[in-house]
Structure formats: structure tokens, C-alpha cells
mmCIF file of C-alpha atoms in Angstrom:
data_model
loop_
_atom_site.group_PDB
_atom_site.id
_atom_site.type_symbol
_atom_site.label_atom_id
_atom_site.label_comp_id
_atom_site.label_asym_id
_atom_site.label_seq_id
_atom_site.Cartn_x
_atom_site.Cartn_y
_atom_site.Cartn_z
ATOM 1 C CA MET H 1 11.279 -4.845 -52.371
ATOM 2 C CA SER H 2 9.307 -7.092 -54.677
ATOM 3 C CA GLY H 3 9.985 -10.606 -55.930
ATOM 4 C CA GLY H 4 8.140 -12.147 -58.853
ATOM 5 C CA ILE H 5 5.159 -9.802 -58.738
ATOM 6 C CA SER H 6 3.848 -7.473 -61.396
ATOM 7 C CA SER H 7 2.593 -4.667 -59.146
ATOM 8 C CA THR H 8 3.376 -3.336 -55.715
ATOM 9 C CA LYS H 9 1.191 -2.378 -52.799
ATOM 10 C CA VAL H 10 4.031 -0.439 -51.219
ATOM 11 C CA THR H 11 3.289 3.207 -51.828
ATOM 12 C CA PRO H 12 5.939 5.967 -51.826
ATOM 13 C CA GLU H 13 4.412 7.144 -48.541
ATOM 14 C CA MET H 14 4.980 3.692 -47.013
ATOM 15 C CA THR H 15 8.566 3.608 -48.278
ATOM 16 C CA ALA H 16 9.154 7.011 -46.711
ATOM 17 C CA ILE H 17 8.302 5.793 -43.181
ATOM 18 C CA VAL H 18 10.729 2.849 -43.219
ATOM 19 C CA GLY H 19 13.152 3.375 -40.346
ATOM 20 C CA LYS H 20 11.122 6.107 -38.681
ATOM 21 C CA THR H 21 10.105 5.706 -35.050
ATOM 22 C CA MET H 22 6.559 4.374 -34.966
ATOM 23 C CA ARG H 23 6.160 4.195 -31.210
ATOM 24 C CA GLU H 24 8.251 4.496 -28.098
ATOM 25 C CA SER H 25 7.522 2.978 -24.699
ATOM 26 C CA ILE H 26 9.284 3.223 -21.356
ATOM 27 C CA SER H 27 8.832 0.553 -18.700
ATOM 28 C CA HIS H 28 8.415 1.061 -15.003
ATOM 29 C CA PRO H 29 11.467 -0.136 -13.037
ATOM 30 C CA VAL H 30 11.663 -3.920 -13.256
ATOM 31 C CA THR H 31 11.112 -5.691 -9.947
ATOM 32 C CA VAL H 32 12.352 -9.014 -8.607
ATOM 33 C CA SER H 33 8.726 -10.049 -8.311
ATOM 34 C CA ASP H 34 8.134 -9.352 -12.015
ATOM 35 C CA ILE H 35 11.064 -11.604 -12.916
ATOM 36 C CA ARG H 36 10.062 -14.380 -10.515
ATOM 37 C CA LYS H 37 6.502 -14.505 -11.818
ATOM 38 C CA TRP H 38 7.646 -14.563 -15.444
ATOM 39 C CA ALA H 39 10.064 -17.427 -14.821
ATOM 40 C CA ILE H 40 7.502 -19.425 -12.837
ATOM 41 C CA ALA H 41 4.965 -19.008 -15.647
ATOM 42 C CA VAL H 42 7.393 -20.078 -18.385
ATOM 43 C CA TYR H 43 8.837 -23.113 -16.596
ATOM 44 C CA TYR H 44 5.566 -24.377 -15.051
ATOM 45 C CA PRO H 45 5.040 -27.077 -13.855
ATOM 46 C CA GLN H 46 8.782 -27.341 -13.162
ATOM 47 C CA ASP H 47 10.652 -24.927 -10.919
ATOM 48 C CA PRO H 48 12.569 -22.231 -12.787
ATOM 49 C CA PRO H 49 16.353 -21.956 -12.413
ATOM 50 C CA PRO H 50 17.312 -20.299 -9.106
ATOM 51 C CA LEU H 51 19.055 -17.480 -10.992
ATOM 52 C CA PHE H 52 15.556 -16.115 -11.649
ATOM 53 C CA TRP H 53 14.115 -16.311 -8.126
ATOM 54 C CA ASP H 54 16.690 -17.066 -5.371
ATOM 55 C CA GLU H 55 18.535 -13.880 -4.420
ATOM 56 C CA ASN H 56 21.061 -15.672 -2.191
ATOM 57 C CA TYR H 57 21.943 -18.087 -4.960
ATOM 58 C CA ALA H 58 22.003 -15.400 -7.635
ATOM 59 C CA LYS H 59 24.557 -13.404 -5.610
ATOM 60 C CA THR H 60 27.022 -16.261 -6.093
ATOM 61 C CA THR H 61 26.747 -16.183 -9.898
ATOM 62 C CA LYS H 62 28.622 -14.042 -12.403
ATOM 63 C CA TYR H 63 25.618 -11.727 -12.470
ATOM 64 C CA GLY H 64 25.818 -10.911 -8.760
ATOM 65 C CA GLY H 65 22.060 -11.021 -8.427
ATOM 66 C CA ILE H 66 18.822 -12.011 -10.027
ATOM 67 C CA VAL H 67 18.518 -11.305 -13.762
ATOM 68 C CA ALA H 68 15.554 -11.742 -16.070
ATOM 69 C CA PRO H 69 15.197 -14.521 -18.621
ATOM 70 C CA GLU H 70 16.111 -13.180 -22.048
ATOM 71 C CA GLU H 71 12.515 -13.249 -23.294
ATOM 72 C CA PHE H 72 11.120 -11.390 -20.246
ATOM 73 C CA ASN H 73 8.662 -8.635 -21.165
ATOM 74 C CA PRO H 74 8.610 -5.520 -18.921
ATOM 75 C CA PHE H 75 5.958 -3.839 -21.090
ATOM 76 C CA ALA H 76 3.113 -6.315 -20.601
ATOM 77 C CA TRP H 77 1.118 -4.328 -18.062
ATOM 78 C CA ALA H 78 1.298 -0.660 -17.030
ATOM 79 C CA THR H 79 4.188 1.366 -18.415
ATOM 80 C CA GLU H 80 5.704 4.736 -17.577
ATOM 81 C CA LYS H 81 5.110 5.748 -21.192
ATOM 82 C CA PRO H 82 2.429 5.485 -22.388
ATOM 83 C CA SER H 83 0.841 5.844 -18.973
ATOM 84 C CA ILE H 84 -2.000 3.642 -17.828
ATOM 85 C CA THR H 85 -4.496 6.414 -18.610
ATOM 86 C CA GLU H 86 -3.451 6.664 -22.250
ATOM 87 C CA PRO H 87 -4.897 4.373 -24.899
ATOM 88 C CA LYS H 88 -3.114 1.041 -24.875
ATOM 89 C CA VAL H 89 -1.206 0.336 -28.063
ATOM 90 C CA ALA H 90 -0.632 -3.288 -28.937
ATOM 91 C CA GLN H 91 3.044 -4.155 -28.800
ATOM 92 C CA THR H 92 3.104 -6.333 -31.863
ATOM 93 C CA ALA H 93 0.284 -5.692 -34.323
ATOM 94 C CA PHE H 94 0.710 -2.407 -36.126
ATOM 95 C CA SER H 95 -0.635 -0.065 -38.740
ATOM 96 C CA GLU H 96 0.992 2.565 -40.930
ATOM 97 C CA HIS H 97 -1.747 4.827 -39.560
ATOM 98 C CA GLU H 98 0.476 5.287 -36.510
ATOM 99 C CA LEU H 99 2.769 7.382 -38.743
ATOM 100 C CA GLY H 100 -0.053 9.073 -40.598
ATOM 101 C CA VAL H 101 0.177 6.867 -43.687
ATOM 102 C CA GLU H 102 -2.698 4.994 -45.248
ATOM 103 C CA PRO H 103 -2.026 1.237 -45.155
ATOM 104 C CA PRO H 104 -2.904 -0.979 -48.102
ATOM 105 C CA GLU H 105 -6.208 -2.810 -48.067
ATOM 106 C CA TYR H 106 -5.994 -6.377 -46.853
ATOM 107 C CA SER H 107 -8.265 -9.059 -45.419
ATOM 108 C CA ALA H 108 -5.870 -10.710 -42.981
ATOM 109 C CA MET H 109 -2.648 -9.975 -41.117
ATOM 110 C CA LEU H 110 -0.612 -12.779 -39.562
ATOM 111 C CA LEU H 111 2.622 -12.957 -37.604
ATOM 112 C CA THR H 112 4.832 -15.392 -39.498
ATOM 113 C CA GLU H 113 8.286 -15.132 -38.006
ATOM 114 C CA ILE H 114 10.016 -13.767 -34.908
ATOM 115 C CA ARG H 115 13.735 -13.019 -34.757
ATOM 116 C CA GLU H 116 15.253 -12.182 -31.362
ATOM 117 C CA SER H 117 18.800 -10.996 -30.797
ATOM 118 C CA TYR H 118 20.365 -10.232 -27.421
ATOM 119 C CA SER H 119 23.356 -8.432 -26.019
ATOM 120 C CA ALA H 120 25.364 -9.852 -23.128
ATOM 121 C CA THR H 121 23.737 -7.243 -20.866
ATOM 122 C CA ARG H 122 20.806 -8.736 -18.999
ATOM 123 C CA ILE H 123 17.731 -7.034 -17.576
ATOM 124 C CA CYS H 124 18.122 -6.669 -13.796
ATOM 125 C CA PRO H 125 15.793 -5.508 -11.013
ATOM 126 C CA GLY H 126 15.615 -1.708 -11.069
ATOM 127 C CA ASP H 127 16.234 -1.425 -14.808
ATOM 128 C CA VAL H 128 14.056 0.891 -16.862
ATOM 129 C CA ILE H 129 13.711 -0.309 -20.441
ATOM 130 C CA ARG H 130 12.989 1.882 -23.443
ATOM 131 C CA SER H 131 11.376 0.256 -26.474
ATOM 132 C CA THR H 132 11.570 1.862 -29.908
ATOM 133 C CA VAL H 133 9.537 0.346 -32.723
ATOM 134 C CA ARG H 134 10.146 0.959 -36.414
ATOM 135 C CA ILE H 135 9.136 -0.639 -39.705
ATOM 136 C CA SER H 136 12.470 -1.870 -40.979
ATOM 137 C CA ASP H 137 11.454 -3.209 -44.380
ATOM 138 C CA TYR H 138 8.736 -4.296 -46.774
ATOM 139 C CA PHE H 139 8.845 -7.112 -49.267
ATOM 140 C CA GLU H 140 6.264 -8.797 -51.466
ATOM 141 C CA ARG H 141 5.699 -12.089 -53.208
ATOM 142 C CA GLU H 142 2.944 -14.152 -54.751
ATOM 143 C CA GLY H 143 1.758 -16.913 -52.455
ATOM 144 C CA ARG H 144 -1.063 -19.353 -51.913
ATOM 145 C CA MET H 145 -3.287 -16.512 -50.745
ATOM 146 C CA GLY H 146 -2.393 -14.249 -53.672
ATOM 147 C CA HIS H 147 -0.385 -11.061 -53.318
ATOM 148 C CA MET H 148 1.460 -11.222 -49.992
ATOM 149 C CA LEU H 149 2.833 -8.033 -48.446
ATOM 150 C CA TYR H 150 5.392 -8.606 -45.713
ATOM 151 C CA ALA H 151 6.500 -5.982 -43.236
ATOM 152 C CA THR H 152 9.204 -6.377 -40.638
ATOM 153 C CA LEU H 153 8.607 -4.568 -37.353
ATOM 154 C CA SER H 154 11.826 -3.915 -35.448
ATOM 155 C CA ASN H 155 11.582 -3.360 -31.692
ATOM 156 C CA GLU H 156 14.831 -2.240 -30.046
ATOM 157 C CA TRP H 157 15.233 -2.216 -26.257
ATOM 158 C CA ARG H 158 17.787 -0.186 -24.341
ATOM 159 C CA ASN H 159 18.209 0.202 -20.608
ATOM 160 C CA GLN H 160 18.532 3.357 -18.506
ATOM 161 C CA ASN H 161 22.262 3.529 -19.400
ATOM 162 C CA ASP H 162 21.410 3.424 -23.113
ATOM 163 C CA GLU H 163 22.924 -0.047 -23.350
ATOM 164 C CA TRP H 164 21.399 -2.191 -26.096
ATOM 165 C CA ILE H 165 19.543 -5.132 -24.562
ATOM 166 C CA ARG H 166 17.562 -6.783 -27.278
ATOM 167 C CA THR H 167 16.023 -6.389 -30.716
ATOM 168 C CA THR H 168 12.904 -8.241 -31.781
ATOM 169 C CA GLU H 169 12.067 -8.410 -35.470
ATOM 170 C CA SER H 170 8.508 -9.526 -36.121
ATOM 171 C CA VAL H 171 7.559 -10.352 -39.695
ATOM 172 C CA PHE H 172 3.898 -9.789 -40.529
ATOM 173 C CA VAL H 173 2.198 -10.801 -43.731
ATOM 174 C CA ARG H 174 -0.902 -9.098 -45.097
ATOM 175 C CA TYR H 175 -3.033 -10.455 -47.924
ATOM 176 C CA MET T 1 30.921 -19.910 -14.162
ATOM 177 C CA GLY T 2 33.172 -19.197 -17.074
ATOM 178 C CA THR T 3 33.496 -22.810 -18.153
ATOM 179 C CA THR T 4 33.047 -23.836 -21.763
ATOM 180 C CA ILE T 5 30.745 -26.799 -22.255
ATOM 181 C CA LYS T 6 31.965 -29.471 -24.671
ATOM 182 C CA VAL T 7 29.943 -29.335 -27.878
ATOM 183 C CA SER T 8 30.236 -31.019 -31.260
ATOM 184 C CA VAL T 9 28.325 -30.580 -34.495
ATOM 185 C CA GLY T 10 25.467 -33.062 -34.497
ATOM 186 C CA ASP T 11 24.970 -32.962 -30.742
ATOM 187 C CA LYS T 12 21.319 -33.100 -29.748
ATOM 188 C CA LEU T 13 20.035 -31.143 -26.762
ATOM 189 C CA PRO T 14 17.934 -32.759 -24.051
ATOM 190 C CA LEU T 15 14.261 -32.723 -25.038
ATOM 191 C CA PHE T 16 12.037 -29.974 -23.649
ATOM 192 C CA VAL T 17 8.552 -31.375 -23.019
ATOM 193 C CA ARG T 18 5.401 -29.580 -21.904
ATOM 194 C CA ASP T 19 1.763 -30.611 -21.854
ATOM 195 C CA GLY T 20 -0.728 -28.177 -23.324
ATOM 196 C CA THR T 21 -2.811 -27.106 -20.343
ATOM 197 C CA VAL T 22 -4.871 -24.040 -19.572
ATOM 198 C CA GLU T 23 -3.343 -24.149 -16.080
ATOM 199 C CA HIS T 24 0.007 -23.358 -17.689
ATOM 200 C CA TRP T 25 -1.205 -20.900 -20.298
ATOM 201 C CA ASN T 26 -3.231 -18.909 -17.789
ATOM 202 C CA ARG T 27 -0.083 -18.353 -15.757
ATOM 203 C CA PHE T 28 1.635 -16.984 -18.848
ATOM 204 C CA ALA T 29 -1.412 -14.897 -19.740
ATOM 205 C CA ALA T 30 -1.161 -13.313 -16.305
ATOM 206 C CA VAL T 31 2.475 -12.244 -16.669
ATOM 207 C CA ASN T 32 2.286 -11.244 -20.341
ATOM 208 C CA ASN T 33 -1.158 -9.600 -20.169
ATOM 209 C CA GLU T 34 -2.275 -11.874 -22.969
ATOM 210 C CA PHE T 35 -5.920 -12.800 -22.600
ATOM 211 C CA ALA T 36 -7.172 -13.566 -26.094
ATOM 212 C CA ALA T 37 -10.062 -15.944 -25.496
ATOM 213 C CA HIS T 38 -8.950 -18.487 -28.095
ATOM 214 C CA HIS T 39 -6.160 -19.434 -25.671
ATOM 215 C CA TRP T 40 -8.587 -20.638 -22.976
ATOM 216 C CA ASP T 41 -12.207 -20.726 -24.221
ATOM 217 C CA PRO T 42 -13.070 -23.821 -26.333
ATOM 218 C CA ASP T 43 -16.188 -22.160 -27.774
ATOM 219 C CA ILE T 44 -14.269 -19.114 -28.970
ATOM 220 C CA ALA T 45 -11.501 -21.275 -30.397
ATOM 221 C CA LYS T 46 -14.069 -23.335 -32.322
ATOM 222 C CA ALA T 47 -15.845 -20.215 -33.555
ATOM 223 C CA GLU T 48 -12.515 -19.071 -35.000
ATOM 224 C CA GLY T 49 -12.035 -22.400 -36.755
ATOM 225 C CA PHE T 50 -9.716 -24.148 -34.316
ATOM 226 C CA PRO T 51 -10.518 -27.514 -32.747
ATOM 227 C CA ALA T 52 -9.402 -26.410 -29.279
ATOM 228 C CA PRO T 53 -7.710 -23.559 -27.401
ATOM 229 C CA PHE T 54 -4.067 -23.150 -28.314
ATOM 230 C CA CYS T 55 -0.848 -21.868 -26.795
ATOM 231 C CA MET T 56 0.383 -18.282 -27.141
ATOM 232 C CA ALA T 57 3.221 -17.746 -29.618
ATOM 233 C CA PRO T 58 5.416 -15.863 -27.082
ATOM 234 C CA LEU T 59 5.211 -18.834 -24.706
ATOM 235 C CA GLN T 60 6.275 -21.201 -27.488
ATOM 236 C CA LEU T 61 9.194 -18.855 -28.140
ATOM 237 C CA ALA T 62 9.976 -18.870 -24.409
ATOM 238 C CA PHE T 63 10.099 -22.681 -24.525
ATOM 239 C CA PHE T 64 12.925 -22.464 -27.077
ATOM 240 C CA HIS T 65 14.778 -20.110 -24.737
ATOM 241 C CA ALA T 66 14.207 -22.343 -21.706
ATOM 242 C CA MET T 67 15.465 -25.392 -23.610
ATOM 243 C CA LEU T 68 18.635 -23.540 -24.596
ATOM 244 C CA ARG T 69 19.203 -22.249 -21.040
ATOM 245 C CA ASP T 70 18.698 -25.725 -19.564
ATOM 246 C CA TRP T 71 21.494 -26.951 -21.819
ATOM 247 C CA LEU T 72 23.831 -23.979 -21.601
ATOM 248 C CA GLY T 73 23.674 -23.425 -17.873
ATOM 249 C CA GLU T 74 24.780 -20.062 -16.556
ATOM 250 C CA GLY T 75 28.142 -20.253 -18.322
ATOM 251 C CA GLY T 76 26.679 -19.556 -21.719
ATOM 252 C CA ARG T 77 24.306 -17.046 -23.169
ATOM 253 C CA ILE T 78 21.728 -16.811 -25.902
ATOM 254 C CA ILE T 79 22.734 -14.521 -28.771
ATOM 255 C CA SER T 80 19.767 -15.017 -31.071
ATOM 256 C CA VAL T 81 16.650 -17.101 -31.524
ATOM 257 C CA THR T 82 14.387 -17.129 -34.570
ATOM 258 C CA ALA T 83 11.120 -18.990 -34.868
ATOM 259 C CA LYS T 84 8.600 -19.658 -37.611
ATOM 260 C CA LEU T 85 5.218 -20.786 -36.368
ATOM 261 C CA LYS T 86 3.972 -23.698 -38.467
ATOM 262 C CA GLY T 87 0.778 -24.591 -36.622
ATOM 263 C CA PRO T 88 -0.981 -24.196 -33.268
ATOM 264 C CA PHE T 89 -0.055 -26.142 -30.140
ATOM 265 C CA PHE T 90 -3.488 -27.207 -28.904
ATOM 266 C CA LYS T 91 -4.789 -27.896 -25.418
ATOM 267 C CA GLY T 92 -4.391 -31.568 -24.552
ATOM 268 C CA GLN T 93 -1.390 -32.070 -26.802
ATOM 269 C CA THR T 94 2.205 -32.603 -25.737
ATOM 270 C CA LEU T 95 4.885 -30.316 -27.123
ATOM 271 C CA THR T 96 8.419 -31.623 -27.496
ATOM 272 C CA GLY T 97 11.217 -29.180 -28.208
ATOM 273 C CA LEU T 98 14.246 -30.473 -30.107
ATOM 274 C CA ALA T 99 17.548 -28.887 -31.006
ATOM 275 C CA CYS T 100 20.676 -29.977 -32.838
ATOM 276 C CA VAL T 101 24.067 -28.276 -33.085
ATOM 277 C CA THR T 102 24.780 -27.418 -36.725
ATOM 278 C CA GLY T 103 27.935 -25.360 -36.455
ATOM 279 C CA ILE T 104 30.643 -24.136 -34.131
ATOM 280 C CA ASN T 105 32.595 -20.939 -34.644
ATOM 281 C CA VAL T 106 34.966 -18.743 -32.696
ATOM 282 C CA ILE T 107 34.052 -15.082 -32.962
ATOM 283 C CA ASN T 108 36.210 -12.489 -31.216
ATOM 284 C CA GLY T 109 37.643 -15.235 -29.044
ATOM 285 C CA GLU T 110 34.228 -16.458 -27.974
ATOM 286 C CA LYS T 111 33.031 -19.935 -28.902
ATOM 287 C CA HIS T 112 29.624 -19.872 -30.559
ATOM 288 C CA ALA T 113 27.300 -22.697 -31.543
ATOM 289 C CA ASP T 114 24.571 -22.591 -34.192
ATOM 290 C CA LEU T 115 21.517 -24.755 -33.659
ATOM 291 C CA ASP T 116 18.436 -25.898 -35.544
ATOM 292 C CA LEU T 117 15.319 -25.832 -33.386
ATOM 293 C CA SER T 118 11.915 -27.412 -33.717
ATOM 294 C CA GLN T 119 8.776 -28.158 -31.733
ATOM 295 C CA ILE T 120 6.554 -31.114 -32.540
ATOM 296 C CA ASP T 121 3.388 -32.558 -31.063
ATOM 297 C CA GLU T 122 2.809 -36.177 -30.038
ATOM 298 C CA THR T 123 1.925 -37.097 -33.646
ATOM 299 C CA ASP T 124 5.227 -35.619 -34.914
ATOM 300 C CA ARG T 125 3.366 -32.690 -36.474
ATOM 301 C CA THR T 126 5.732 -29.729 -36.636
ATOM 302 C CA ILE T 127 4.493 -26.813 -34.544
ATOM 303 C CA ALA T 128 7.439 -24.462 -34.949
ATOM 304 C CA ILE T 129 10.910 -24.384 -36.424
ATOM 305 C CA GLY T 130 13.762 -22.047 -35.753
ATOM 306 C CA LYS T 131 17.429 -21.367 -35.398
ATOM 307 C CA ALA T 132 19.577 -20.138 -32.544
ATOM 308 C CA GLN T 133 23.070 -18.920 -31.907
ATOM 309 C CA VAL T 134 24.568 -19.203 -28.427
ATOM 310 C CA ALA T 135 27.873 -18.362 -26.778
ATOM 311 C CA LEU T 136 29.393 -21.283 -24.937
ATOM 312 C CA SER T 137 31.682 -19.372 -22.616
ATOM 313 C CA ASP T 138 31.966 -16.096 -20.778
ATOM 314 C CA ASN T 139 35.213 -14.730 -22.142
#
């Protein structure tokens, strides 16, 4: 957990929540329009590949229809859970408070690294995606800003058939 | 469909180039519900210590994906992408995405390629670095 440091900011309570579900979200069914808009926004000012917007073309591909780009985010706006009337929880930034644990004191938190992994199963129109977020590990080191506490947030997505779609690991540093 | 593209270690992918414009970033803000003012308001960006508005990290990550897809075509697929953000991509700059094949392996009968990724600005300042693994066929 620690490398080259004399003390740790990782409390036993923090260690105990590693691997526990911090938050769970469920998307509304993905629409073709959602996918088209995402692809247009990413590829602007060029046209996106027709797989992401042309239904007639997409039917001729191995997918049999439009699929979403791997990085597509179905949780950006309203979700089935939490509903639009519930307090919005940021998808990336986090706090141990969400699991009832006091976080360490720090003056800054930065996202330093993103690791995405994907299955061969793509997100398609009609899919409902479930996101489960956990803290997967802590590690510490001394850096330019002093004692650096790193936490990896793991966000696993599965579709309505419980097929694994994607896992995003976001590494945050606090100092 | 189902064809394996010919790849060798050392191959370089076609460059992926985008200008840093609010017209682009606003479109991404709209689909990703990402409206932090430092991405579009010069005064806010300056107040936070940046010389100009800068691109969202998820869009920079999407650029890596788009570059890989442009190269792979529909016959391949992205298995993983990692990215470390080294510095902001500011409005008015030009981002160039680069990638180089560093390894080729066959895993469970499927041909995989490992790649080093980077994004630089027009002064060759590194904006992001990363790695990717892709499948080259649809076995």
C-alpha cells in the first residue's frame, strides 16, 4: 500500500471499504439519437463513421445495426437510477464519505490516469447499462507535492443481460 | 468484415489532428453534460491559472479511441486504452495524436497489437501519453 513513506494516511476504515460498492447507477435505454450525437461531437468537424449513424449501412456490418463508440457515456444526463429528482452524484470525483468513512485531509485532488478495458460486446440501441463503482485500491508515495495518496476508482458496466461491457479505472491523487 | 489488417512492430498509425475550438468542445459538453466553465470561458480559465480554456479529458481520451478506430476499421476492436494526462490542450492549439505498434501477440487464436499512444500540440509539447491493446480480427 505504501512505497518509500514513513506514515500512512490510509486508515483501517478506508482499507475496509476497498472493493465495496460505492455507488450504482442504471441508465435509461440507449437510443440511436444518443449514439449519433455522441459520435458527431467526438469526430467534429469530420463526419463520424457510418456505423454510428447510418442504420442502413450498419445493418450490413457484423453488428447488424448501429452500435455505440466504445467510449460512449449513457450516464451523462438523466438516469433511471438515481432518478432526475435525486441529488446528482458526480461520476468520477468521489469521497469515502459515500461509504460513511472519513476521508483524509487534503488540499487538492486530481485525476492522473484513466484505464479503459472493453469486452467484445458493444452498447446497442435499447441497451440498459448498469454502472457499479468501487474503490479498488490505495497506494502512497512521496512526490513533488509531498505525501501523495492515490486511489483507484473502478467503474464496471454491464448490460441488461449482465454481460460485461467495460471497466474504467480512474486513478486520483490527493495531497 | 472479419479480415485481419497487416501490421508490423514499428508501424505508425495515421495522424489524428484536431484544432482546439470551443465550437468542438461545446458539442462534446452537450453530449457528456460537461459544462465546467474553464472549458469555454477565458476569464474563468485565467482565474484558475490557465492561459486559455482547455479541452475536456474525456474528449482527449475519445480522440485516442477515434484514432484507433480509423486505423482498425470495423474488422478490429479496441480491448484497452490507458491515458496519462500530461498537460492541458488549450483553445487555439492543434492537437496531433500519434500511435506506434510496439508488439503483436496471438491470444486465444486472436491477433492482438500493443500500441504506444501520445498527443502533442503544435510546439511538440506532450499533452497526453498512453497505451492501447487492440484485436486485429474478428475470430
